[in-house]
Amino acid sequence: GAAEPAKTSTKPTQTKPQSTTTPAKTTAMSLKDFGTYHALLIAVEDYTDPSVNKLDNPVKDATQLQKTLTTAYNFDPKNVTVLKNPSKKDVFTELSRLRTAVKETDNLLIFYAGHGYWDTDMEKGYWLPTDAERDLPTNWIANEDVTGYIRAIKSKHTLLISDACFSGGIFKTREAFTGQRAVEEVY
């Protein structure tokens, strides 16, 4: 028997069309892409009204946070403001300044350490600045005023940290106002 010749395929070969687009260039993001980082650190431990209890650590805590933000994170020291024992006016002056300083691409951290007070009748919370008076809430800072300013500051991201002491602490009372009630609550 004679060998049959090998069959060749009559099927045409297909080639993949060449892409007409070039691959996108990948670029590493820089820190500028994340905007500027701003921080307002508010620490209140000394009060002018003797019936408002002094606190031990707010200024130390704010100073340590300032150091951490400027050494371990991307906060330029010129964009970190520390208010030590500020008045109500001092706090609102700085919040007002941030309304123009912080841009829509920027980030904002607000930290408060000091006394807080919850008024159950009004169902309102307050921060107590250094000029707060026990029986006169005109110098107290209402939480709703703080959130109003935060809404008005058009940052990309805002983080609010509030270490506000309310009544009912451990035996060394952290209640804002001196009086028998703190001792009775602990008892």
PDB file of C-alpha atoms in Angstrom:
ATOM      1  CA  GLY A   1       0.000   0.000   0.000  1.00  0.00           C
ATOM      2  CA  ALA A   2       0.994   3.382  -0.860  1.00  0.00           C
ATOM      3  CA  ALA A   3       1.102   5.971   1.929  1.00  0.00           C
ATOM      4  CA  GLU A   4      -1.375   8.751   1.702  1.00  0.00           C
ATOM      5  CA  PRO A   5       0.012  12.271   1.781  1.00  0.00           C
ATOM      6  CA  ALA A   6      -0.543  14.206   5.043  1.00  0.00           C
ATOM      7  CA  LYS A   7      -3.574  16.439   5.002  1.00  0.00           C
ATOM      8  CA  THR A   8      -2.971  20.093   5.475  1.00  0.00           C
ATOM      9  CA  SER A   9      -5.477  22.310   7.135  1.00  0.00           C
ATOM     10  CA  THR A  10      -7.356  24.612   4.865  1.00  0.00           C
ATOM     11  CA  LYS A  11      -8.580  26.617   7.878  1.00  0.00           C
ATOM     12  CA  PRO A  12      -7.207  30.163   7.727  1.00  0.00           C
ATOM     13  CA  THR A  13      -4.981  31.239  10.610  1.00  0.00           C
ATOM     14  CA  GLN A  14      -6.402  34.009  12.772  1.00  0.00           C
ATOM     15  CA  THR A  15      -4.252  36.688  14.246  1.00  0.00           C
ATOM     16  CA  LYS A  16      -5.322  38.860  17.144  1.00  0.00           C
ATOM     17  CA  PRO A  17      -5.786  42.478  16.181  1.00  0.00           C
ATOM     18  CA  GLN A  18      -3.199  44.824  17.623  1.00  0.00           C
ATOM     19  CA  SER A  19      -4.480  47.176  20.329  1.00  0.00           C
ATOM     20  CA  THR A  20      -4.678  50.742  19.169  1.00  0.00           C
ATOM     21  CA  THR A  21      -4.567  52.119  22.722  1.00  0.00           C
ATOM     22  CA  THR A  22      -1.496  52.377  24.842  1.00  0.00           C
ATOM     23  CA  PRO A  23      -1.621  51.185  28.455  1.00  0.00           C
ATOM     24  CA  ALA A  24      -2.294  53.918  31.018  1.00  0.00           C
ATOM     25  CA  LYS A  25       0.713  55.152  32.878  1.00  0.00           C
ATOM     26  CA  THR A  26       0.589  54.275  36.538  1.00  0.00           C
ATOM     27  CA  THR A  27       1.781  57.013  38.788  1.00  0.00           C
ATOM     28  CA  ALA A  28       2.433  56.811  42.480  1.00  0.00           C
ATOM     29  CA  MET A  29       0.206  59.047  44.544  1.00  0.00           C
ATOM     30  CA  SER A  30       1.998  61.778  46.384  1.00  0.00           C
ATOM     31  CA  LEU A  31       1.122  63.230  49.761  1.00  0.00           C
ATOM     32  CA  LYS A  32      -0.150  66.319  47.929  1.00  0.00           C
ATOM     33  CA  ASP A  33      -2.989  64.199  46.530  1.00  0.00           C
ATOM     34  CA  PHE A  34      -4.390  63.844  50.047  1.00  0.00           C
ATOM     35  CA  GLY A  35      -4.577  67.565  50.818  1.00  0.00           C
ATOM     36  CA  THR A  36      -3.232  69.416  53.821  1.00  0.00           C
ATOM     37  CA  TYR A  37      -3.708  68.038  57.327  1.00  0.00           C
ATOM     38  CA  HIS A  38      -4.952  70.516  59.941  1.00  0.00           C
ATOM     39  CA  ALA A  39      -5.484  69.914  63.662  1.00  0.00           C
ATOM     40  CA  LEU A  40      -7.116  71.892  66.435  1.00  0.00           C
ATOM     41  CA  LEU A  41      -6.237  70.521  69.871  1.00  0.00           C
ATOM     42  CA  ILE A  42      -8.234  72.026  72.738  1.00  0.00           C
ATOM     43  CA  ALA A  43      -7.105  71.254  76.300  1.00  0.00           C
ATOM     44  CA  VAL A  44      -8.815  72.671  79.374  1.00  0.00           C
ATOM     45  CA  GLU A  45      -7.666  71.753  82.876  1.00  0.00           C
ATOM     46  CA  ASP A  46      -7.663  75.056  84.786  1.00  0.00           C
ATOM     47  CA  TYR A  47     -10.910  76.908  85.400  1.00  0.00           C
ATOM     48  CA  THR A  48     -11.356  80.448  86.684  1.00  0.00           C
ATOM     49  CA  ASP A  49     -14.484  79.500  88.672  1.00  0.00           C
ATOM     50  CA  PRO A  50     -13.242  77.741  91.849  1.00  0.00           C
ATOM     51  CA  SER A  51     -16.353  75.554  91.897  1.00  0.00           C
ATOM     52  CA  VAL A  52     -15.278  73.924  88.602  1.00  0.00           C
ATOM     53  CA  ASN A  53     -12.840  71.130  89.403  1.00  0.00           C
ATOM     54  CA  LYS A  54      -9.328  71.207  87.963  1.00  0.00           C
ATOM     55  CA  LEU A  55      -8.257  68.290  85.750  1.00  0.00           C
ATOM     56  CA  ASP A  56      -4.794  66.752  85.673  1.00  0.00           C
ATOM     57  CA  ASN A  57      -4.022  65.643  82.117  1.00  0.00           C
ATOM     58  CA  PRO A  58      -5.729  67.535  79.260  1.00  0.00           C
ATOM     59  CA  VAL A  59      -2.766  69.804  78.415  1.00  0.00           C
ATOM     60  CA  LYS A  60      -0.329  66.885  78.656  1.00  0.00           C
ATOM     61  CA  ASP A  61      -2.591  64.777  76.422  1.00  0.00           C
ATOM     62  CA  ALA A  62      -2.939  67.518  73.789  1.00  0.00           C
ATOM     63  CA  THR A  63       0.803  68.203  73.794  1.00  0.00           C
ATOM     64  CA  GLN A  64       1.542  64.501  73.315  1.00  0.00           C
ATOM     65  CA  LEU A  65      -0.996  64.295  70.483  1.00  0.00           C
ATOM     66  CA  GLN A  66       0.607  67.331  68.838  1.00  0.00           C
ATOM     67  CA  LYS A  67       3.995  65.618  68.979  1.00  0.00           C
ATOM     68  CA  THR A  68       2.601  62.381  67.551  1.00  0.00           C
ATOM     69  CA  LEU A  69       0.778  64.125  64.695  1.00  0.00           C
ATOM     70  CA  THR A  70       3.826  66.150  63.654  1.00  0.00           C
ATOM     71  CA  THR A  71       6.396  63.359  63.958  1.00  0.00           C
ATOM     72  CA  ALA A  72       4.570  60.150  63.020  1.00  0.00           C
ATOM     73  CA  TYR A  73       1.893  61.543  60.683  1.00  0.00           C
ATOM     74  CA  ASN A  74       1.716  64.109  57.876  1.00  0.00           C
ATOM     75  CA  PHE A  75       0.786  67.147  59.952  1.00  0.00           C
ATOM     76  CA  ASP A  76       2.985  70.182  59.372  1.00  0.00           C
ATOM     77  CA  PRO A  77       3.563  71.908  62.746  1.00  0.00           C
ATOM     78  CA  LYS A  78       2.304  75.216  61.302  1.00  0.00           C
ATOM     79  CA  ASN A  79      -1.105  73.568  60.719  1.00  0.00           C
ATOM     80  CA  VAL A  80      -1.490  72.217  64.260  1.00  0.00           C
ATOM     81  CA  THR A  81      -2.962  74.632  66.791  1.00  0.00           C
ATOM     82  CA  VAL A  82      -2.975  73.823  70.499  1.00  0.00           C
ATOM     83  CA  LEU A  83      -5.289  75.886  72.682  1.00  0.00           C
ATOM     84  CA  LYS A  84      -4.263  75.480  76.321  1.00  0.00           C
ATOM     85  CA  ASN A  85      -6.969  76.550  78.764  1.00  0.00           C
ATOM     86  CA  PRO A  86      -8.851  78.626  76.186  1.00  0.00           C
ATOM     87  CA  SER A  87     -11.902  80.762  76.771  1.00  0.00           C
ATOM     88  CA  LYS A  88     -15.100  80.239  74.808  1.00  0.00           C
ATOM     89  CA  LYS A  89     -14.089  83.192  72.597  1.00  0.00           C
ATOM     90  CA  ASP A  90     -10.675  81.608  71.925  1.00  0.00           C
ATOM     91  CA  VAL A  91     -12.292  78.352  70.770  1.00  0.00           C
ATOM     92  CA  PHE A  92     -14.799  80.047  68.467  1.00  0.00           C
ATOM     93  CA  THR A  93     -12.134  82.397  67.089  1.00  0.00           C
ATOM     94  CA  GLU A  94     -10.032  79.391  66.061  1.00  0.00           C
ATOM     95  CA  LEU A  95     -13.010  77.482  64.615  1.00  0.00           C
ATOM     96  CA  SER A  96     -13.873  80.593  62.604  1.00  0.00           C
ATOM     97  CA  ARG A  97     -10.297  80.850  61.304  1.00  0.00           C
ATOM     98  CA  LEU A  98     -10.426  77.210  60.188  1.00  0.00           C
ATOM     99  CA  ARG A  99     -13.463  77.980  58.016  1.00  0.00           C
ATOM    100  CA  THR A 100     -11.188  79.901  55.650  1.00  0.00           C
ATOM    101  CA  ALA A 101      -7.916  78.024  56.221  1.00  0.00           C
ATOM    102  CA  VAL A 102      -9.230  74.527  55.498  1.00  0.00           C
ATOM    103  CA  LYS A 103      -9.940  73.770  51.834  1.00  0.00           C
ATOM    104  CA  GLU A 104     -12.247  71.141  50.330  1.00  0.00           C
ATOM    105  CA  THR A 105      -9.272  68.866  49.653  1.00  0.00           C
ATOM    106  CA  ASP A 106      -7.904  69.162  53.208  1.00  0.00           C
ATOM    107  CA  ASN A 107      -8.329  67.041  56.318  1.00  0.00           C
ATOM    108  CA  LEU A 108      -9.178  68.250  59.812  1.00  0.00           C
ATOM    109  CA  LEU A 109      -8.761  66.697  63.236  1.00  0.00           C
ATOM    110  CA  ILE A 110     -10.390  68.380  66.244  1.00  0.00           C
ATOM    111  CA  PHE A 111      -9.503  67.110  69.725  1.00  0.00           C
ATOM    112  CA  TYR A 112     -11.098  68.299  72.962  1.00  0.00           C
ATOM    113  CA  ALA A 113      -9.972  67.282  76.445  1.00  0.00           C
ATOM    114  CA  GLY A 114     -11.690  68.865  79.424  1.00  0.00           C
ATOM    115  CA  HIS A 115     -14.920  68.890  81.343  1.00  0.00           C
ATOM    116  CA  GLY A 116     -18.189  68.179  79.654  1.00  0.00           C
ATOM    117  CA  TYR A 117     -21.658  68.620  81.036  1.00  0.00           C
ATOM    118  CA  TRP A 118     -24.953  67.025  80.045  1.00  0.00           C
ATOM    119  CA  ASP A 119     -28.045  69.103  80.821  1.00  0.00           C
ATOM    120  CA  THR A 120     -30.805  66.503  81.147  1.00  0.00           C
ATOM    121  CA  ASP A 121     -33.622  69.072  81.156  1.00  0.00           C
ATOM    122  CA  MET A 122     -32.486  70.610  77.874  1.00  0.00           C
ATOM    123  CA  GLU A 123     -31.027  67.355  76.513  1.00  0.00           C
ATOM    124  CA  LYS A 124     -27.888  69.230  75.452  1.00  0.00           C
ATOM    125  CA  GLY A 125     -24.235  68.528  75.934  1.00  0.00           C
ATOM    126  CA  TYR A 126     -21.550  71.135  76.555  1.00  0.00           C
ATOM    127  CA  TRP A 127     -17.798  71.547  76.664  1.00  0.00           C
ATOM    128  CA  LEU A 128     -16.566  73.756  79.511  1.00  0.00           C
ATOM    129  CA  PRO A 129     -13.842  76.230  78.516  1.00  0.00           C
ATOM    130  CA  THR A 130     -11.600  77.826  81.113  1.00  0.00           C
ATOM    131  CA  ASP A 131     -14.022  80.732  81.670  1.00  0.00           C
ATOM    132  CA  ALA A 132     -17.029  78.462  82.322  1.00  0.00           C
ATOM    133  CA  GLU A 133     -19.021  79.313  85.434  1.00  0.00           C
ATOM    134  CA  ARG A 134     -20.942  76.713  87.375  1.00  0.00           C
ATOM    135  CA  ASP A 135     -24.262  78.539  87.562  1.00  0.00           C
ATOM    136  CA  LEU A 136     -24.077  80.576  84.348  1.00  0.00           C
ATOM    137  CA  PRO A 137     -23.953  78.572  81.096  1.00  0.00           C
ATOM    138  CA  THR A 138     -23.342  81.600  78.859  1.00  0.00           C
ATOM    139  CA  ASN A 139     -19.662  80.643  78.509  1.00  0.00           C
ATOM    140  CA  TRP A 140     -20.289  76.948  77.982  1.00  0.00           C
ATOM    141  CA  ILE A 141     -19.783  75.586  74.465  1.00  0.00           C
ATOM    142  CA  ALA A 142     -22.853  73.717  73.208  1.00  0.00           C
ATOM    143  CA  ASN A 143     -22.104  70.541  71.259  1.00  0.00           C
ATOM    144  CA  GLU A 144     -24.540  71.706  68.579  1.00  0.00           C
ATOM    145  CA  ASP A 145     -22.447  74.876  68.090  1.00  0.00           C
ATOM    146  CA  VAL A 146     -19.337  72.750  67.588  1.00  0.00           C
ATOM    147  CA  THR A 147     -21.101  70.548  65.032  1.00  0.00           C
ATOM    148  CA  GLY A 148     -22.409  73.675  63.301  1.00  0.00           C
ATOM    149  CA  TYR A 149     -18.862  74.947  62.839  1.00  0.00           C
ATOM    150  CA  ILE A 150     -17.724  71.514  61.661  1.00  0.00           C
ATOM    151  CA  ARG A 151     -20.445  71.536  58.989  1.00  0.00           C
ATOM    152  CA  ALA A 152     -19.301  75.006  57.884  1.00  0.00           C
ATOM    153  CA  ILE A 153     -15.668  73.896  57.530  1.00  0.00           C
ATOM    154  CA  LYS A 154     -15.617  72.356  54.052  1.00  0.00           C
ATOM    155  CA  SER A 155     -12.902  69.753  54.612  1.00  0.00           C
ATOM    156  CA  LYS A 156     -12.675  66.489  52.719  1.00  0.00           C
ATOM    157  CA  HIS A 157     -12.483  64.557  55.993  1.00  0.00           C
ATOM    158  CA  THR A 158     -13.072  65.685  59.586  1.00  0.00           C
ATOM    159  CA  LEU A 159     -12.400  63.647  62.710  1.00  0.00           C
ATOM    160  CA  LEU A 160     -13.701  64.899  66.071  1.00  0.00           C
ATOM    161  CA  ILE A 161     -12.314  63.344  69.245  1.00  0.00           C
ATOM    162  CA  SER A 162     -13.902  64.489  72.486  1.00  0.00           C
ATOM    163  CA  ASP A 163     -12.518  63.404  75.843  1.00  0.00           C
ATOM    164  CA  ALA A 164     -15.127  65.248  77.892  1.00  0.00           C
ATOM    165  CA  CYS A 165     -15.525  64.161  81.491  1.00  0.00           C
ATOM    166  CA  PHE A 166     -19.031  63.798  82.831  1.00  0.00           C
ATOM    167  CA  SER A 167     -20.176  63.066  86.361  1.00  0.00           C
ATOM    168  CA  GLY A 168     -19.915  59.623  87.919  1.00  0.00           C
ATOM    169  CA  GLY A 169     -16.177  59.034  87.698  1.00  0.00           C
ATOM    170  CA  ILE A 170     -13.933  57.034  89.981  1.00  0.00           C
ATOM    171  CA  PHE A 171     -13.454  58.190  93.568  1.00  0.00           C
ATOM    172  CA  LYS A 172     -11.241  61.110  92.584  1.00  0.00           C
ATOM    173  CA  THR A 173     -14.180  62.889  91.057  1.00  0.00           C
ATOM    174  CA  ARG A 174     -13.977  64.079  87.500  1.00  0.00           C
ATOM    175  CA  GLU A 175     -17.331  65.790  87.821  1.00  0.00           C
ATOM    176  CA  ALA A 176     -17.221  69.325  86.541  1.00  0.00           C
ATOM    177  CA  PHE A 177     -18.670  70.990  89.613  1.00  0.00           C
ATOM    178  CA  THR A 178     -17.739  70.461  93.234  1.00  0.00           C
ATOM    179  CA  GLY A 179     -20.433  69.296  95.566  1.00  0.00           C
ATOM    180  CA  GLN A 180     -21.796  66.461  97.641  1.00  0.00           C
ATOM    181  CA  ARG A 181     -23.496  64.769  94.670  1.00  0.00           C
ATOM    182  CA  ALA A 182     -20.215  63.373  93.286  1.00  0.00           C
ATOM    183  CA  VAL A 183     -19.363  61.736  96.604  1.00  0.00           C
ATOM    184  CA  GLU A 184     -22.887  60.333  96.894  1.00  0.00           C
ATOM    185  CA  GLU A 185     -22.710  58.882  93.365  1.00  0.00           C
ATOM    186  CA  VAL A 186     -19.405  57.157  94.109  1.00  0.00           C
ATOM    187  CA  TYR A 187     -20.830  55.829  97.386  1.00  0.00           C
TER     188      TYR A 187
END
